[in-house]
Coordinates of C-alpha atoms in Angstrom, one line a residue:
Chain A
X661 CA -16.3 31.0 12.4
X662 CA -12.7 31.4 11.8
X663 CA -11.1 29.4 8.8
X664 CA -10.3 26.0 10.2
X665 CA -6.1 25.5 10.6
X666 CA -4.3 23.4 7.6
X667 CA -2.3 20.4 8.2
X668 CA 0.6 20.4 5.8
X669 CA 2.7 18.1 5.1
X670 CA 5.4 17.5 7.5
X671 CA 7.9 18.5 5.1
X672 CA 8.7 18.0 1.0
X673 CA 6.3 18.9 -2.0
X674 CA 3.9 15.9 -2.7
X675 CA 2.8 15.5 -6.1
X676 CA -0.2 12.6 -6.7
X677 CA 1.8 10.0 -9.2
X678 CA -1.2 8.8 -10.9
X679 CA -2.1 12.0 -12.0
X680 CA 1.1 14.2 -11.9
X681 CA -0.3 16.9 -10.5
X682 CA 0.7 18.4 -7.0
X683 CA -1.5 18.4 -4.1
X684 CA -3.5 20.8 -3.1
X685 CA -4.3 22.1 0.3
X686 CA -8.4 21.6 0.5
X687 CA -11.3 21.3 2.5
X688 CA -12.3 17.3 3.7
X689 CA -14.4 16.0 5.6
X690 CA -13.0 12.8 7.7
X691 CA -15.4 10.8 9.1
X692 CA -15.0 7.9 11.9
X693 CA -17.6 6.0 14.1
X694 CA -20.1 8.5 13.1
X695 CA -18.6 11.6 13.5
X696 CA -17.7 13.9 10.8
X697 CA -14.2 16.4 10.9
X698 CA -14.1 19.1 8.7
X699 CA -10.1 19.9 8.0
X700 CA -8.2 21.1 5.7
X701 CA -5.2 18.5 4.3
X702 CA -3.4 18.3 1.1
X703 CA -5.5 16.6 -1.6
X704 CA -5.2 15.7 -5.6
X705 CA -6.9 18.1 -7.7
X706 CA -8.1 15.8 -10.2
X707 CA -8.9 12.4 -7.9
X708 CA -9.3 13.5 -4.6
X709 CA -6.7 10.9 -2.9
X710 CA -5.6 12.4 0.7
X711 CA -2.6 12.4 2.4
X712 CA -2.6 12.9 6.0
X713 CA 0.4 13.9 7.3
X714 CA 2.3 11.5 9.8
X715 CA 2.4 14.1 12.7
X716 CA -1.7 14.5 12.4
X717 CA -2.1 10.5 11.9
X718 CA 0.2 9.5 15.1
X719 CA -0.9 12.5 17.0
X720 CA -4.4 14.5 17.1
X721 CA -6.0 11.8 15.1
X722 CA -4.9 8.7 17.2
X723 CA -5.9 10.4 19.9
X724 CA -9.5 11.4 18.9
X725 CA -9.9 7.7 17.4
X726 CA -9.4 6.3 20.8
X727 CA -11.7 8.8 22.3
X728 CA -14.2 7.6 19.4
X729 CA -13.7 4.1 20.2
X730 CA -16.0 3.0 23.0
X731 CA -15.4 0.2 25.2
Chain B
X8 CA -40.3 -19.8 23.4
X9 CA -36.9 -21.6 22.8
X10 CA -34.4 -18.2 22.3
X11 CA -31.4 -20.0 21.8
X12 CA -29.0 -23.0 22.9
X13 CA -25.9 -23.7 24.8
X14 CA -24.4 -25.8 27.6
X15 CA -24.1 -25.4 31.0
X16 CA -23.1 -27.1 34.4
X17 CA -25.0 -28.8 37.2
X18 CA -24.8 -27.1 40.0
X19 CA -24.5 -29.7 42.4
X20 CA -21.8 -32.0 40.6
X21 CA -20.3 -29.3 37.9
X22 CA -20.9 -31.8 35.1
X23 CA -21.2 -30.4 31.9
X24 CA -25.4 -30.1 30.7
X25 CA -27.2 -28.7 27.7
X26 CA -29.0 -25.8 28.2
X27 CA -31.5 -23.4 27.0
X28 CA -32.9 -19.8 27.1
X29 CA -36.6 -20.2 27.4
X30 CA -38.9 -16.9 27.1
X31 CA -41.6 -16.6 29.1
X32 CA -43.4 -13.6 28.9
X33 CA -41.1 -10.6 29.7
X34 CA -38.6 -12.9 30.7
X35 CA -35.9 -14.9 29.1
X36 CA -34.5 -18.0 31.6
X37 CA -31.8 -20.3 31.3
X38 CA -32.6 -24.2 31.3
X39 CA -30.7 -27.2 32.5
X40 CA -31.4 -30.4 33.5
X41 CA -29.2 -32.9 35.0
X42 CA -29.2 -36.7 34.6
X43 CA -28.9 -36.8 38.2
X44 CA -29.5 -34.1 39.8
X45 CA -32.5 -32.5 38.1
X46 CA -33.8 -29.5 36.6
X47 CA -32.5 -26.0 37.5
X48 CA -33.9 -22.7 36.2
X49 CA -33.3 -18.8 36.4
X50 CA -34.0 -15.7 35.1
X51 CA -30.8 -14.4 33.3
X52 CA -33.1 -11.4 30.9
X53 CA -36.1 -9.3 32.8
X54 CA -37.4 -7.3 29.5
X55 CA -39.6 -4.4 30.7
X56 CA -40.6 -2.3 28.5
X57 CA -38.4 0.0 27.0
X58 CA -35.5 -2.5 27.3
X59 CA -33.3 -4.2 24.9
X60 CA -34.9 -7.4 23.3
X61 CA -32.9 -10.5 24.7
X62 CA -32.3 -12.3 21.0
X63 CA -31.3 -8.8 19.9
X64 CA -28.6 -8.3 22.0
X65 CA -27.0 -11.4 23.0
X66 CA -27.0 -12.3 18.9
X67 CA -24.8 -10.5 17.0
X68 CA -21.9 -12.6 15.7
X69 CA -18.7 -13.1 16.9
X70 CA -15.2 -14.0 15.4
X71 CA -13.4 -15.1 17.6
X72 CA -10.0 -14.5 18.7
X73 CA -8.2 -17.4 20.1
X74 CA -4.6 -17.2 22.3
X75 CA -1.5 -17.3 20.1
X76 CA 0.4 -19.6 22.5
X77 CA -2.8 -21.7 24.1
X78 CA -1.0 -23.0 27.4
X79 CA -3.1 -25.8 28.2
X80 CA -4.5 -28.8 26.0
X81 CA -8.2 -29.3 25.2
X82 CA -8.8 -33.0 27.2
X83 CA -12.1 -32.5 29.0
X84 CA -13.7 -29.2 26.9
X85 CA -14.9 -26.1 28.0
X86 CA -15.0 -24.8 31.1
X87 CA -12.5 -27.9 32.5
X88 CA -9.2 -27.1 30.5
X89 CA -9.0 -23.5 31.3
X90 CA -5.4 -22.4 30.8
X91 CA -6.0 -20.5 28.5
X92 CA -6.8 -23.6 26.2
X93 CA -6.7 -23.2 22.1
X94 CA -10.5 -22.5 22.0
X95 CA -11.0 -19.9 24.4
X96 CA -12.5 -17.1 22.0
X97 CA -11.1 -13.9 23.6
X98 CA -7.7 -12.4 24.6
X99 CA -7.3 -10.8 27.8
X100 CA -8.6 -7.6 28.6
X101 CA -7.7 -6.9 32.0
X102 CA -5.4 -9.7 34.2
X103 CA -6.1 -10.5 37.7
X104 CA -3.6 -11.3 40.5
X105 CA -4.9 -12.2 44.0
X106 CA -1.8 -11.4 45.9
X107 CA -3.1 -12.1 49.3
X108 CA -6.3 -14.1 50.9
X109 CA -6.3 -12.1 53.5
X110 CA -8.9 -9.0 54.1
X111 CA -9.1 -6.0 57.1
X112 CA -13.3 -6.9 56.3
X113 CA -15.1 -9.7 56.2
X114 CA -18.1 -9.1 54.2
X115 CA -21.2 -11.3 54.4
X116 CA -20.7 -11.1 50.7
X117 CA -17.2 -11.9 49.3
X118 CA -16.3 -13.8 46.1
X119 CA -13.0 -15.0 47.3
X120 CA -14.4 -16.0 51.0
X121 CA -11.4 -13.9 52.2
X122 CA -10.8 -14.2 55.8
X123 CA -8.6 -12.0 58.2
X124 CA -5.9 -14.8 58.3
X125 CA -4.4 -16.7 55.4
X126 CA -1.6 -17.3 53.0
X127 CA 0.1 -14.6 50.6
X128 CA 2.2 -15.6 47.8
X129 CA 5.6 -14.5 47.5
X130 CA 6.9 -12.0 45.4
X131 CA 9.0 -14.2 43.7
X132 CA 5.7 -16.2 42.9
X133 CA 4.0 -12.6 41.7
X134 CA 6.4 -11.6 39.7
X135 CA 6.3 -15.0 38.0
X136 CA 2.3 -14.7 37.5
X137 CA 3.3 -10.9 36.2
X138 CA 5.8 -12.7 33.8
X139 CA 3.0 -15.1 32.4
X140 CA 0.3 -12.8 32.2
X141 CA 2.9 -10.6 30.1
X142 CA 3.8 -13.9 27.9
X143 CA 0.0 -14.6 27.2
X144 CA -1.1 -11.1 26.7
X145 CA 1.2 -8.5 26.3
X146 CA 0.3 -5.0 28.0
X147 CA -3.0 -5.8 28.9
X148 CA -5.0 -4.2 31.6
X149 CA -3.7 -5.9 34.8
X150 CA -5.5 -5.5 38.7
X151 CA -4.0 -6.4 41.5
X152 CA -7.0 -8.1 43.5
X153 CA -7.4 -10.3 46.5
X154 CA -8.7 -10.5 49.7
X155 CA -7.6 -7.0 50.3
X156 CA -4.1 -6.2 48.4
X157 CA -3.2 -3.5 51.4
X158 CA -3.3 -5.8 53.7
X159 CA 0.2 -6.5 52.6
X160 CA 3.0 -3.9 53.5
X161 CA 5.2 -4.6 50.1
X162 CA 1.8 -3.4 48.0
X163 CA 4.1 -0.3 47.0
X164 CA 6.8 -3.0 45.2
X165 CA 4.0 -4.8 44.1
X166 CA 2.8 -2.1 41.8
X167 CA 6.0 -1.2 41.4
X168 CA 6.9 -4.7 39.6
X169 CA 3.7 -4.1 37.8
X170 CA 4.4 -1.0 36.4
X171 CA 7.6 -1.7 35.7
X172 CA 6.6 -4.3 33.2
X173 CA 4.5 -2.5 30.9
X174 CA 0.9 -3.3 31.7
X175 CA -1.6 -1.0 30.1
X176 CA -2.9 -0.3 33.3
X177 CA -2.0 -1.4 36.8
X178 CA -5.3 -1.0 39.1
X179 CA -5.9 -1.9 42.6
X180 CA -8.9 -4.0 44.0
X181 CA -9.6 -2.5 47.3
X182 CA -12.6 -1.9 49.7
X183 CA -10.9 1.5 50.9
X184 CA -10.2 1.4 54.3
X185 CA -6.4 1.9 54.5
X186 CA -6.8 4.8 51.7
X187 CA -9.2 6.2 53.5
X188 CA -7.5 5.9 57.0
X189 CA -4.0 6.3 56.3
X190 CA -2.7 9.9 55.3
X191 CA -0.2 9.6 52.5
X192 CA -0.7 6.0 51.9
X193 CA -2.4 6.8 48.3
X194 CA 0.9 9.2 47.1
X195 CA 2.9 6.4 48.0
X196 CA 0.5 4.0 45.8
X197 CA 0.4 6.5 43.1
X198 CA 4.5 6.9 43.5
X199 CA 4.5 3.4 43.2
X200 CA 3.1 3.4 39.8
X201 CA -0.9 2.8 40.5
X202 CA -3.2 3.8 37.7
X203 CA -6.2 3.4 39.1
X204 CA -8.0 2.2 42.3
X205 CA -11.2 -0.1 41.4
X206 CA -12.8 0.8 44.9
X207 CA -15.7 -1.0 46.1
X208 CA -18.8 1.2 47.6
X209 CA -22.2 0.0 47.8
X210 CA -24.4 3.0 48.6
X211 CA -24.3 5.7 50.6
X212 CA -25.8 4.5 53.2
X213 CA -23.8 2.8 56.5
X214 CA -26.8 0.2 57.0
X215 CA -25.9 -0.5 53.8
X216 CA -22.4 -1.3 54.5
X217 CA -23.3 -3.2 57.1
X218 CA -25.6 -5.3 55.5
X219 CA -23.1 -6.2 52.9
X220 CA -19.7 -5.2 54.7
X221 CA -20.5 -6.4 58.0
X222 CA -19.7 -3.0 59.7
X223 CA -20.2 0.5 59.1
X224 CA -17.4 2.1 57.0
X225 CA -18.7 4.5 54.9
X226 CA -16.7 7.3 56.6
X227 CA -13.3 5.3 55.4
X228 CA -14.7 5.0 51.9
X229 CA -15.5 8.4 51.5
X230 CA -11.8 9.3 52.4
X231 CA -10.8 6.5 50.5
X232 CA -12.4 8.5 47.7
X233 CA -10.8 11.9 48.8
X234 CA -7.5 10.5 49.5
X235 CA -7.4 9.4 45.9
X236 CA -8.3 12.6 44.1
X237 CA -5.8 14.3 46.1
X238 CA -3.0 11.5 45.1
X239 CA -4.3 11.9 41.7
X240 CA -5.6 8.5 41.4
X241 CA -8.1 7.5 39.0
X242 CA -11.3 6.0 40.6
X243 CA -13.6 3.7 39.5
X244 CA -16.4 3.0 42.4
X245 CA -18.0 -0.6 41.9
X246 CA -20.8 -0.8 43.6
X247 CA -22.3 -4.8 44.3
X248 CA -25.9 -4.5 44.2
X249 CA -28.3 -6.4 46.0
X250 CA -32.3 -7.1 45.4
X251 CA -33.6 -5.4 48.7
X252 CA -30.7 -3.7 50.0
X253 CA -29.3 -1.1 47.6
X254 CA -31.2 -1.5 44.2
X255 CA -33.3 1.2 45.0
X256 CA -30.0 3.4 46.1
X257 CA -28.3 3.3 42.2
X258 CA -29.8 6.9 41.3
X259 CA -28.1 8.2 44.6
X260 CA -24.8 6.8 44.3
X261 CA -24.9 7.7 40.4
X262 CA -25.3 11.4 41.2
X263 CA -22.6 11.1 44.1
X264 CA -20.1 9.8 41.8
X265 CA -20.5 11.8 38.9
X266 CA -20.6 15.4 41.3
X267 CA -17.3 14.4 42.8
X268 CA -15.3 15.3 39.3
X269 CA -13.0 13.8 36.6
X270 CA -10.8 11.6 39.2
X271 CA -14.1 9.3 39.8
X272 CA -13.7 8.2 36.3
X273 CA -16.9 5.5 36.4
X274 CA -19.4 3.6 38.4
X275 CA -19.1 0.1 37.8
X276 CA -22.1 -2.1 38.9
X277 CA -22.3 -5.8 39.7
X278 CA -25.3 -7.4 40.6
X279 CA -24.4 -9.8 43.7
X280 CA -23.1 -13.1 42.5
X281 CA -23.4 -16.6 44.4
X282 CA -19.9 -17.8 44.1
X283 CA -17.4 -17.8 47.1
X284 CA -19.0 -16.6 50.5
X285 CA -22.9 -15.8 50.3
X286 CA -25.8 -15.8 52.8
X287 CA -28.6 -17.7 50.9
X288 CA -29.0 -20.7 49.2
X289 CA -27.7 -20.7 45.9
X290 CA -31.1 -22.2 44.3
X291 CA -33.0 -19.7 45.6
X292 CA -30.4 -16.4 45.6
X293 CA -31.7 -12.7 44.8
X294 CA -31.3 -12.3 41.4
X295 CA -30.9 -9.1 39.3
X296 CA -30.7 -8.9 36.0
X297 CA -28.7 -6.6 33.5
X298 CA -31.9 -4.9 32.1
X299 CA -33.3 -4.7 35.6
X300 CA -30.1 -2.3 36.3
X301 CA -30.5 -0.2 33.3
X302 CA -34.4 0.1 34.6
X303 CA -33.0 1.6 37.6
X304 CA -30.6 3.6 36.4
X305 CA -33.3 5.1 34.0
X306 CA -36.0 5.5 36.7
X307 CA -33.7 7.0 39.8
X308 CA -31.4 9.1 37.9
X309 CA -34.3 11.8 37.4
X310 CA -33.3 11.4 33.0
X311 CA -29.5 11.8 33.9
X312 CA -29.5 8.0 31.8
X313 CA -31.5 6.1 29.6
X314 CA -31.8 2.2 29.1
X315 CA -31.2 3.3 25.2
X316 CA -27.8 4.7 26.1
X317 CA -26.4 1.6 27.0
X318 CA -24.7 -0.6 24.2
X319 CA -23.3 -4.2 24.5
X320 CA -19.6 -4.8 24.9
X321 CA -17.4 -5.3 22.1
X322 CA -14.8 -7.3 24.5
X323 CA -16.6 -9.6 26.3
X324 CA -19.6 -11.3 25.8
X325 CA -23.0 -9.7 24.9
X326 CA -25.1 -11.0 28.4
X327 CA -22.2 -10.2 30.5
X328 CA -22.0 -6.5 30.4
X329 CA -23.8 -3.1 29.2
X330 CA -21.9 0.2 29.4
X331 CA -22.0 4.1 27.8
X332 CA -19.6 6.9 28.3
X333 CA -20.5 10.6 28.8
X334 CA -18.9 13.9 29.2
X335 CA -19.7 15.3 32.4
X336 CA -21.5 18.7 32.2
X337 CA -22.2 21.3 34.6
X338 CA -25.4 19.8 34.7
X339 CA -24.4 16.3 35.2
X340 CA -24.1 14.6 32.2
X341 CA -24.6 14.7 28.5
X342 CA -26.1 12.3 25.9
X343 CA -23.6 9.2 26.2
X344 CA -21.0 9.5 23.2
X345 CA -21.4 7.2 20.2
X346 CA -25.1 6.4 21.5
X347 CA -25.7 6.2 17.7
X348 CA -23.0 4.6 16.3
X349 CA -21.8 1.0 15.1
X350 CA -20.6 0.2 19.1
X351 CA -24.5 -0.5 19.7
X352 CA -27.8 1.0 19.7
X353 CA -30.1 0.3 16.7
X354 CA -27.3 -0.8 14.3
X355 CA -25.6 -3.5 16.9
X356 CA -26.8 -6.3 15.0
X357 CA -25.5 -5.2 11.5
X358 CA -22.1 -6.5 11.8
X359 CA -20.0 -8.7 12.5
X360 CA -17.2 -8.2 15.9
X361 CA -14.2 -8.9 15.1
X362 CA -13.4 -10.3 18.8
X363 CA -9.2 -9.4 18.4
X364 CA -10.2 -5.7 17.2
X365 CA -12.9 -5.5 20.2
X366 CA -10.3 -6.2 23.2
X367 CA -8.0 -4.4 21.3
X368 CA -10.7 -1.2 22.0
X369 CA -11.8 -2.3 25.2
X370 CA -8.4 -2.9 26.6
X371 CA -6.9 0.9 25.4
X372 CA -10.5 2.2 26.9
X373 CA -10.2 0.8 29.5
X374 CA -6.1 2.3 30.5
X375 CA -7.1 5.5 28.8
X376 CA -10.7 6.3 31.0
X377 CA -9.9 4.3 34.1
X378 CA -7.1 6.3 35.0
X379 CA -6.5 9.6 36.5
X380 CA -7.0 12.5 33.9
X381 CA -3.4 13.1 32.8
X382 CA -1.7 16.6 32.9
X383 CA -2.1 16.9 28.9
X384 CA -5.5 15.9 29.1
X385 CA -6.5 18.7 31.6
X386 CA -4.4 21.0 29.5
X387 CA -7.4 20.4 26.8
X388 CA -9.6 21.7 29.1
X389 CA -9.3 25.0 27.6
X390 CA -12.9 26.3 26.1
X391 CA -13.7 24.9 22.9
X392 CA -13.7 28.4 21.3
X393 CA -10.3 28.8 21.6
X394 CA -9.0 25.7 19.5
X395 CA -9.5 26.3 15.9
X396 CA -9.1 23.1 14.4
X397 CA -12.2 19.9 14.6
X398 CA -9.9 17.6 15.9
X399 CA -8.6 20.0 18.5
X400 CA -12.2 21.2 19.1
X401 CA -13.6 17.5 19.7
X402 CA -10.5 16.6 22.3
X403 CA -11.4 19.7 24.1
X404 CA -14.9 19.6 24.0
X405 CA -15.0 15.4 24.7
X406 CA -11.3 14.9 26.2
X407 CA -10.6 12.0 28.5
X408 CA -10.6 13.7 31.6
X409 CA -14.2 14.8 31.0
X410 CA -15.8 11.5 30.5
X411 CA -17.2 9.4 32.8
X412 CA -18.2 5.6 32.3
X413 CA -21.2 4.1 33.4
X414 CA -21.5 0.1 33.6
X415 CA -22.1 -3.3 34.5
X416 CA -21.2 -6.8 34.5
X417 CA -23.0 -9.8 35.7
X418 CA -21.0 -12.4 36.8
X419 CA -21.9 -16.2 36.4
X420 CA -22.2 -18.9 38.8
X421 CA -23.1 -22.4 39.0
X422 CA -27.0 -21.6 37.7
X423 CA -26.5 -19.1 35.7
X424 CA -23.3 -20.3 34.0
X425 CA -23.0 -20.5 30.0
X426 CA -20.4 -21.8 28.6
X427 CA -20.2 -19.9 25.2
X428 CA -19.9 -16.7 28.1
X429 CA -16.9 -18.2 29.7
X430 CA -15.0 -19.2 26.5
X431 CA -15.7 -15.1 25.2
X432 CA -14.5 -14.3 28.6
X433 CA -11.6 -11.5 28.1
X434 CA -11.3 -10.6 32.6
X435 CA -8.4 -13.3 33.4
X436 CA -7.5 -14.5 36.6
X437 CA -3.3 -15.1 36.6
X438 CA -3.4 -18.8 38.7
X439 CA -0.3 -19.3 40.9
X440 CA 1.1 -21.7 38.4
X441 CA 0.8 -19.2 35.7
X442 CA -2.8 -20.1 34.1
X443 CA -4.7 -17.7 32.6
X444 CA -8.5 -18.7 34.2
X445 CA -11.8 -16.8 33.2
X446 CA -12.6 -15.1 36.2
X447 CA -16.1 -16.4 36.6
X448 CA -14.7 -19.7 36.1
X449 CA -12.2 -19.3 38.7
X450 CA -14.3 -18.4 41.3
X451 CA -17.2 -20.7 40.4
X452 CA -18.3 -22.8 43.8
X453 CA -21.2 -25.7 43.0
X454 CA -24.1 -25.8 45.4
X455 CA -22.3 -28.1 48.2
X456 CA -19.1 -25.9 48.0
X457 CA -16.7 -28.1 45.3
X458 CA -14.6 -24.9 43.5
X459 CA -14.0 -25.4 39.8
X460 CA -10.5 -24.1 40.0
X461 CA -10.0 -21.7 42.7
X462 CA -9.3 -24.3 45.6
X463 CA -6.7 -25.9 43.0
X464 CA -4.9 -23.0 42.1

C-alpha cells in the first residue's frame, strides 16, 4: 500500500517546549468511537505529544467525527 | 417482577398516577391505577428471544440537560407546565410548527385529527413561533408539520423564512400528494430552501393506503418519491405501522427504500399511536412494541438487519426509539456502522449520557443524514483506492451520501405515557404562543377526548 499522505503543519517550525526538541513527522494512530486512523502528523521525539494541524482538525477530521457519531 | 418505577396519567381524567413496569414473562407492562378511575395496563416491552433485555436498555443513566432560559414556571409538575419548564431534561432536537390544520387526506388514522377545512396561522404568527423556537434552541432541527403544510400556497415563503434563520435543517411533513402530482412543485420547495421531505408511506400496497389513508394513493407517493430525487431532496419515508395491516409489509418497504439510492436517506417507523383521530378504543388499541419492530425487521428483511444492530438513542429517551446507520452496498446494505461501539450494543450500559452532548450528536445527525447528499459528498464517491490518506479513505468508503438510517420511535399516549419519557423528550412542538411542548405531550387526547395541550394551544 502506498505510504499514507503527511499532514504538516499549516505553516511555521514547531518545536515541543517541554522538551526542546522539534517535532517530528511520524506515524500515529488516532482513534475515535472505535475506529482506529493510521496518519502521519508531526509528533515529539522524546514524549510523543501530537499536534494536529488546524486545517486537518476543522476539516477531514470534523468531518469523519460527525460521520462516527451516530444518532 | 417489579422492573422499575415512574408516574403516569389516567387516561380518562389526565391526573397524574404512580406507575410501574411489571414483567411478566416475555413481557414488560406498564401499571397505573387511578383513585377513581381504576386500573389500566399495557404492554410497552415484547422480549422475544434474541431481543434487547427491557432493564438493560431503558437503564442506563442520564444527565440531564435542562433549557437555559426555561419559559414557563414549575406550578403543577410534569407533564402540566410544559413550556419548556426548568426541569424538562432535554434540549430540542428537532422543532415542530403546524402551520395549517387543514389536510388534501383524511386518514382514518391522523395524530392531529386534520380535516379538509380549518384555520392556518398567519405568517406573522409563524415567523414569531420560528423566532421562539430560535430563542429556546438555537439552530436546531426544525419541520414544518401540520395537517398537510402544501395545502398552503405560501409553503415556498414558509421554508424560505425557515431557512433564512439558520435552522440546522428545515424538513417538510407531508403525505406526498402535491409532490407527487405537481411537476416542478418540489424544485420550487428545494429553491425555497427545503432540506428534506419527512414523507409518510405505509407499504406498498394501495389496500394498504386505503386502510390507513382512506383512499388509494400509492401512485402519488411513488412520484412524490421520484419528484424528490429529481429536485434533489433528501427523503426520509416514515412508515406508521399497524398490527394486522402492514407489520408483515416492513421487509418489503425496507428493500424498496434502500434500492431507490442515496436521496431516500432513511425509513423511519412508528408504530400507530392513539392520540388525535383513531378507529378503536383506546383501552383496547393494537399495540406494537419497539422490539416487536426490530423482530420484523430481522425476520422479513431475508438478514439485510439484525435486532443486534439497533442501539438506543443518545437524544431522547431509551423506550422511545431504536436506530442504526448503514452504508448502502451493491448488495443492499452493510453491517450498521458503530454496531460495536459506546453508542449501544453490548457496552450501552457502561456509561453515563451526557444528555447536552447526546442532542448535540443527534441534532448534527440528524441535518447531516436527513438531507439530500450534497455536491462535495458525492464528489467522495470516488473508489476508495484512489484516496491515500485514512481519513480520506473512511469519508469515501462511509461518506454521508452512502448511508442510510434505519429507525423507530414509539410515541406515547394516555396508557402508555411515562412521565420521565416526556421530561427526556428532545422532538418539540412550537405552540402558537411560542411554547416549546413535547410532542407526545402536545398531542396527548385522554380516553373521552380532553387534549392535554393541543386544543389550548
Amino acid at each position: 500500500m502506498a505510504l499514507d499522505p503527511e499532514f504538516k503543519p499549516d505553516h511555521g517550525d514547531w518545536y515541543c517546549t517541554s522538551c526542546d526538541v522539534p517535532l517530528q513527522q511520524q506515524k500515529v494512530q488516532v482513534l475515535y468511537m472505535n475506529s482506529a486512523f493510521d496518519v502521519i502528523l508531526p509528533r515529539c521525539p522524546e514524549c510523543g505529544l501530537t499536534m494536529i494541524p488546524e486545517s486537518l482538525a476543522n476539516g477531514k477530521m470534523a468531518e469523519v467525527e460527525a460521520l462516527l457519531e451516530d444518532k | 417482577m417489579l422492573e422499575g418505577r415512574t408516574q403516569s396519567l389516567c387516561p380518562v381524567c389526565l391526573r397524574l398516577v404512580d406507575a410501574a413496569y411489571m414483567r411478566t414473562g416475555n413481557t414488560v407492562s406498564l401499571h397505573k391505577t387511578c383513585p377513581e378511575h381504576g386500573a389500566f395496563c399495557v404492554p410497552i416491552w415484547n422480549e422475544k428471544e434474541g431481543m434487547p433485555r427491557f432493564g438493560t436498555w431503558r437503564q442506563r443513566a442520564r444527565i440531564p440537560a435542562y433549557p437555559t432560559h426555561p419559559a414557563t414556571e414549575i406550578q403543577e409538575g410534569c407533564p402540566f407546565d410544559c413550556g419548556l419548564c426548568p426541569e424538562h431534561a432535554q434540549h430540542t432536537c428537532t422543532g415542530l410548527i403546524e402551520v395549517t390544520q387543514r389536510c388534501s387526506l383524511r386518514c382514518p388514522v391522523c395524530f392531529a385529527s386534520a380535516e379538509r377545512t380549518g384555520s392556518d396561522p398567519s405568517l406573522t404568527t409563524i415567523a414569531q413561533q420560528m423566532d421562539a423556537l430560535f430563542r429556546a434552541s438555537g439552530t436546531c432541527n426544525i419541520q414544518l408539520s401540520g395537517g398537510e403544510p402544501t395545502e398552503r400556497e405560501d409553503i415556498v415563503t414558509i421554508i424560505a423564512m425557515a431557512a433564512e434563520r439558520g435552522f440546522g435543517l428545515v424538513q417538510l411533513n407531508t403525505n406526498g400528494m402535491r409532490l407527487g402530482k405537481e411537476s416542478g412543485y418540489a424544485e420550487r420547495l428545494r429553491q425555497a430552501g427545503l432540506d428534506s421531505v419527512y414523507l409518510q408511506l405505509d407499504a406498498l400496497d394501495d389496500e394498504v393506503c386505503l386502510a390507513l389513508r382512506g383512499r388509494h394513493c400509492l401512485k402519488e407517493k411513488l412520484a412524490a418519491v421520484h419528484a424528490c430525487q429529481k429536485a434533489g431532496l433528501g427523503v426520509v419515508l416514515v412508515c406508521t405501522l399497524v398490527q394486522g395491516i402492514n407489520d408483515s409489509l416492513l421487509g418489503d418497504l425496507l428493500r424498496w427504500a434502500v434500492e431507490q439510492g442515496p436521496h431516500v436517506r432513511g425509513l423511519h417507523i412508528q408504530p400507530v399511536s392513539s392520540f388525535g383521530r383513531f378507529p378503536w378504543d383506546l383501552k383496547n388499541a393494537p399495540r406494537i412494541t419497539l422490539p416487536d419492530i426490530m423482530t420484523s425487521l430481522e425476520k422479513q428483511s431475508a438478514g439485510m438487519v439484525h435486532a443486534s444492530d439497533f442501539h438506543p438513542p443518545s437524544c431522547e429517551h431509551a423506550l422511545c426509539s431504536f436506530s442504526a446507520v448503514y452504508t448502502r452496498t451493491q448488495e443492499g446494505l452493510s453491517s450498521p456502522l458503530g454496531s460495536s461501539c459506546c453508542s449501544g450494543g453490548s457496552n450501552m450500559t457502561s456509561a453515563a449520557v451526557d444528555n447536552a452532548e447526546g442532542s448535540r450528536i443527534s441534532r448534527a445527525f440528524t441535518a447531516t443524514h436527513w438531507r439530500a447528499p450534497s455536491a462535495h459528498a458525492q464528489k467522495e464517491n470516488q473508489p476508495a483506492s484512489a484516496v491515500q490518506d485514512a481519513f480520506s479513505r473512511f469519508l469515501a468508503q462511509s461518506g454521508a451520501a452512502q448511508r442510510f438510517t434505519l429507525s423507530a420511535m414509539a410515541f406515547q399516549d394516555a396508557v402508555t405515557l411515562d412521565v420521565e419519557r416526556v421530561r427526556g423528550c428532545c422532538i418539540h412542538v412550537v405552540a402558537r404562543d411560542g411554547r416549546l411542548i413535547p410532542f407526545c405531550a402536545y398531542n396527548l387526547t385522554s380516553l373521552e377526548g380532553v387534549s392535554l395541550y393541543r386544543s389550548q394551544a
